[in-house]
């Protein structure tokens, strides 16, 4: 009898498990709560996705604005560099003109001293000094 009782209990256990399985599929309350939970989770994920998309759009707008600002600054910087180069060229030209004017002045002074009637030693020294200054100025002009 003890063996027969166990067999009955074993079949009841088997039936009980099968009954539970069938019960899960057939209990509308349990299925509804599972579907409701999945639905809530899906809505939460959709909401998170929408927020993420909005943040991405805002980030794209900021990036676009930053890129436009960078492009404007780059253009401004390029213009400033061109203006600086132009000013440096003008300064160089002015320096060369100043050197040429100084050289011309030295040449005129040398010519005046050479044309003067006196052959004094002092006059000859002045001519040599002016020629040295003129040579220095010519050297500076050649360096530019």
PDB file of C-alpha atoms in Angstrom, residues 72-130:
ATOM      1  CA  UNK A  72      32.813  83.216 -38.847  1.00  0.00           C
ATOM      2  CA  UNK A  73      35.808  83.523 -36.523  1.00  0.00           C
ATOM      3  CA  UNK A  74      38.010  81.666 -38.992  1.00  0.00           C
ATOM      4  CA  UNK A  75      36.947  84.055 -41.760  1.00  0.00           C
ATOM      5  CA  UNK A  76      37.597  87.027 -39.484  1.00  0.00           C
ATOM      6  CA  UNK A  77      41.020  85.643 -38.556  1.00  0.00           C
ATOM      7  CA  UNK A  78      41.893  85.135 -42.231  1.00  0.00           C
ATOM      8  CA  UNK A  79      40.859  88.714 -42.979  1.00  0.00           C
ATOM      9  CA  UNK A  80      42.937  90.008 -40.078  1.00  0.00           C
ATOM     10  CA  UNK A  81      45.985  88.043 -41.279  1.00  0.00           C
ATOM     11  CA  UNK A  82      45.601  89.466 -44.770  1.00  0.00           C
ATOM     12  CA  UNK A  83      45.287  92.992 -43.333  1.00  0.00           C
ATOM     13  CA  UNK A  84      48.366  92.428 -41.152  1.00  0.00           C
ATOM     14  CA  UNK A  85      50.373  91.169 -44.138  1.00  0.00           C
ATOM     15  CA  UNK A  86      49.294  94.215 -46.129  1.00  0.00           C
ATOM     16  CA  UNK A  87      50.304  96.546 -43.281  1.00  0.00           C
ATOM     17  CA  UNK A  88      53.691  94.815 -42.933  1.00  0.00           C
ATOM     18  CA  UNK A  89      54.296  95.247 -46.650  1.00  0.00           C
ATOM     19  CA  UNK A  90      53.385  98.939 -46.363  1.00  0.00           C
ATOM     20  CA  UNK A  91      55.738  99.344 -43.387  1.00  0.00           C
ATOM     21  CA  UNK A  92      58.554  97.662 -45.309  1.00  0.00           C
ATOM     22  CA  UNK A  93      57.948  99.942 -48.276  1.00  0.00           C
ATOM     23  CA  UNK A  94      57.973 102.998 -45.987  1.00  0.00           C
ATOM     24  CA  UNK A  95      61.259 101.849 -44.413  1.00  0.00           C
ATOM     25  CA  UNK A  96      62.792 101.407 -47.839  1.00  0.00           C
ATOM     26  CA  UNK A  97      61.612 104.853 -48.887  1.00  0.00           C
ATOM     27  CA  UNK A  98      63.063 106.335 -45.679  1.00  0.00           C
ATOM     28  CA  UNK A  99      66.395 104.591 -46.347  1.00  0.00           C
ATOM     29  CA  UNK A 100      66.431 105.822 -49.945  1.00  0.00           C
ATOM     30  CA  UNK A 101      65.699 109.363 -48.742  1.00  0.00           C
ATOM     31  CA  UNK A 102      68.532 109.143 -46.193  1.00  0.00           C
ATOM     32  CA  UNK A 103      70.890 107.821 -48.874  1.00  0.00           C
ATOM     33  CA  UNK A 104      69.912 110.644 -51.194  1.00  0.00           C
ATOM     34  CA  UNK A 105      70.535 113.139 -48.415  1.00  0.00           C
ATOM     35  CA  UNK A 106      74.008 111.674 -47.793  1.00  0.00           C
ATOM     36  CA  UNK A 107      74.767 111.791 -51.526  1.00  0.00           C
ATOM     37  CA  UNK A 108      73.711 115.435 -51.670  1.00  0.00           C
ATOM     38  CA  UNK A 109      75.871 116.330 -48.669  1.00  0.00           C
ATOM     39  CA  UNK A 110      78.840 114.454 -50.151  1.00  0.00           C
ATOM     40  CA  UNK A 111      78.392 116.279 -53.467  1.00  0.00           C
ATOM     41  CA  UNK A 112      78.220 119.650 -51.720  1.00  0.00           C
ATOM     42  CA  UNK A 113      81.342 118.946 -49.741  1.00  0.00           C
ATOM     43  CA  UNK A 114      83.208 117.671 -52.803  1.00  0.00           C
ATOM     44  CA  UNK A 115      82.194 120.750 -54.791  1.00  0.00           C
ATOM     45  CA  UNK A 116      83.327 123.136 -52.123  1.00  0.00           C
ATOM     46  CA  UNK A 117      86.507 124.862 -53.053  1.00  0.00           C
ATOM     47  CA  UNK A 118      88.396 123.926 -49.938  1.00  0.00           C
ATOM     48  CA  UNK A 119      90.432 120.766 -49.779  1.00  0.00           C
ATOM     49  CA  UNK A 120      90.756 120.966 -46.066  1.00  0.00           C
ATOM     50  CA  UNK A 121      91.407 117.809 -44.152  1.00  0.00           C
ATOM     51  CA  UNK A 122      88.245 118.392 -42.144  1.00  0.00           C
ATOM     52  CA  UNK A 123      86.127 118.442 -45.309  1.00  0.00           C
ATOM     53  CA  UNK A 124      87.721 115.236 -46.552  1.00  0.00           C
ATOM     54  CA  UNK A 125      87.017 113.548 -43.207  1.00  0.00           C
ATOM     55  CA  UNK A 126      83.392 114.675 -43.367  1.00  0.00           C
ATOM     56  CA  UNK A 127      83.086 113.219 -46.885  1.00  0.00           C
ATOM     57  CA  UNK A 128      84.527 109.898 -45.699  1.00  0.00           C
ATOM     58  CA  UNK A 129      82.173 109.831 -42.697  1.00  0.00           C
ATOM     59  CA  UNK A 130      79.182 110.572 -44.919  1.00  0.00           C
TER      60      UNK A 130
END
